[in-house]
Amino acid sequence: MATASLRIDINAVLANWRALDALSGPSTETGAVVKANSYGLGAARVAPALARAGVRKFFVAAAEEGAAVRRALGEGPQIFVFSGHMAGDTQMITERGLTPMLNSLEQVTRHFETLPGAPFGVQLDTGMNRLGMETAEWEAVAPIVLGANPHLIMSHLACADEPAHPMNARQLAEFRRMTDGCGVARSFSATGGILLGPEYHFDVTRPGIGLYGGLPFEDARPVVRLSLPVVQVRDVAPGETVGYSNTWQAEAETRIATIAAGYADGLMRTLSSKATLWAGDTPCPVIGRVSMDLITVDVTHLPEPPVALDILGPHQGVDDLADVAGTIGYEILTSLGQRYQRQYIEGTA
Ligand SMILES: *Cc1c(COP(=O)(O)O)cnc(C)c1O
């Protein structure tokens, strides 16, 4: 194995979608968020598999991503763009059949003027203060916008990963105040919101991270396994140092394996001297600094020098590694390097 192997279990993605679909309930349609190249795992493989499993609504962040997902999916499924109809996107939106979620009066005007009659949705801001029309803006344009038959009205929760947070109920009340009786399909919940319960589900849910095996969906099936090849093994004597800035010094005779991956592959430098890699069931500590392309690991206790070590697998999931790195599973996934060879497990294999 010359390059690192990133194994992506499409069957697990589909099982996670089915589980979130069941949690969303029978009167709610479950979509799929495939932005950022399906959270780093490869939208060209993940999106078509989800479509074959029955997903009809896909969500991306930007029109360019929507165009790539359309190429993978072909005609049929609806692709919603969270960033809406931005200047310069008009041609892509119409040629690729994308549905922009209009976020502002400016976007409403642009869409209605450049693509009259073309599909669109509306994004409302219910308190996160990030994206979407606010209450006053919405009240001003709602009669016109609703008259043009939006396909979907959505908002996004700021604190859905904390079920007891009072922000959830506040945003829910605001969303209902802004949209009750509007006669348009509504979407309010990503993965975290699905887990909050039925009053958060509305007509369409939009899970992302839960499909890819991350928290807050605790029952998710793990999706990724990442094995890193060993380039070289050496023995160091007491007193010798390893890596940049000599941050690690041997107290005893130590066997060091050097692994072919580093922060350029999304294994953050904050993992230095803290992370653990696995030789099967045996933990092996990272020692010294993570460099751009290499990581050094203590393998003194292994009976044989290893050929490869796992950094994501059965003993350490994306959220476990995220805890060590000081980040979240989302960032571990979306940082997964472009140098990894992606292998897909799909079907009955
Ligand atoms: C990313 C995103 C989602 C998916 O969120 P997860 O927490 O990954 O399930 C849904 N809606 C919007 C607006 C998003 O930006």
Short mmCIF file of N, CA and C and ligand atoms in Angstrom, two decimals, residues 33 35 39 82 123 130 154 156 190-191 206-210 330, ligand 1:
data_model
loop_
_atom_site.label_atom_id
_atom_site.label_comp_id
_atom_site.label_asym_id
_atom_site.label_seq_id
_atom_site.Cartn_x
_atom_site.Cartn_y
_atom_site.Cartn_z
N VAL A 33 -28.08 16.33 2.77
CA VAL A 33 -27.15 17.44 2.55
C VAL A 33 -25.83 16.86 2.03
N LYS A 35 -23.34 18.98 0.66
CA LYS A 35 -22.43 20.12 0.45
C LYS A 35 -21.00 19.70 0.78
N TYR A 39 -19.41 16.22 2.57
CA TYR A 39 -18.60 16.29 3.78
C TYR A 39 -17.24 15.61 3.57
N PHE A 82 -28.21 26.47 -0.61
CA PHE A 82 -28.40 27.29 0.59
C PHE A 82 -28.00 28.75 0.39
N GLN A 123 -35.18 31.10 2.41
CA GLN A 123 -34.53 30.83 3.69
C GLN A 123 -34.80 31.99 4.65
N ARG A 130 -27.31 34.40 10.63
CA ARG A 130 -26.26 33.98 9.72
C ARG A 130 -26.72 34.14 8.28
N MET A 154 -37.45 27.40 4.50
CA MET A 154 -36.63 26.76 5.52
C MET A 154 -36.02 27.76 6.49
N HIS A 156 -32.81 27.47 9.95
CA HIS A 156 -31.76 26.59 10.49
C HIS A 156 -31.57 26.88 11.98
N ALA A 190 -31.88 19.94 10.54
CA ALA A 190 -30.73 19.14 10.13
C ALA A 190 -30.68 17.93 11.07
N THR A 191 -29.55 17.25 11.13
CA THR A 191 -29.45 16.05 11.97
C THR A 191 -29.91 16.32 13.40
N ARG A 206 -33.37 17.75 6.67
CA ARG A 206 -32.14 17.94 5.88
C ARG A 206 -30.92 17.43 6.64
N PRO A 207 -30.79 16.14 6.85
CA PRO A 207 -29.62 15.65 7.59
C PRO A 207 -28.36 15.68 6.74
N GLY A 208 -27.26 16.01 7.39
CA GLY A 208 -25.94 15.94 6.77
C GLY A 208 -25.04 15.02 7.59
N ILE A 209 -24.50 15.55 8.67
CA ILE A 209 -23.47 14.84 9.43
C ILE A 209 -23.91 13.44 9.87
N GLY A 210 -25.18 13.29 10.21
CA GLY A 210 -25.65 11.98 10.67
C GLY A 210 -25.51 10.91 9.59
N TYR A 330 -17.32 17.20 12.02
CA TYR A 330 -17.55 17.83 10.71
C TYR A 330 -16.22 18.28 10.10
C1 LIG B 1 -24.96 21.99 6.85
C2 LIG B 1 -26.41 22.29 6.93
C3 LIG B 1 -27.33 21.25 7.19
C4 LIG B 1 -26.90 19.86 7.61
O1 LIG B 1 -26.48 19.94 8.96
P1 LIG B 1 -25.97 18.66 9.76
O2 LIG B 1 -25.76 19.18 11.15
O3 LIG B 1 -24.71 18.25 9.10
O4 LIG B 1 -27.02 17.62 9.69
C5 LIG B 1 -28.68 21.56 7.10
N1 LIG B 1 -29.10 22.81 6.83
C6 LIG B 1 -28.24 23.84 6.61
C7 LIG B 1 -28.77 25.19 6.33
C8 LIG B 1 -26.87 23.61 6.67
O5 LIG B 1 -26.02 24.63 6.46
#
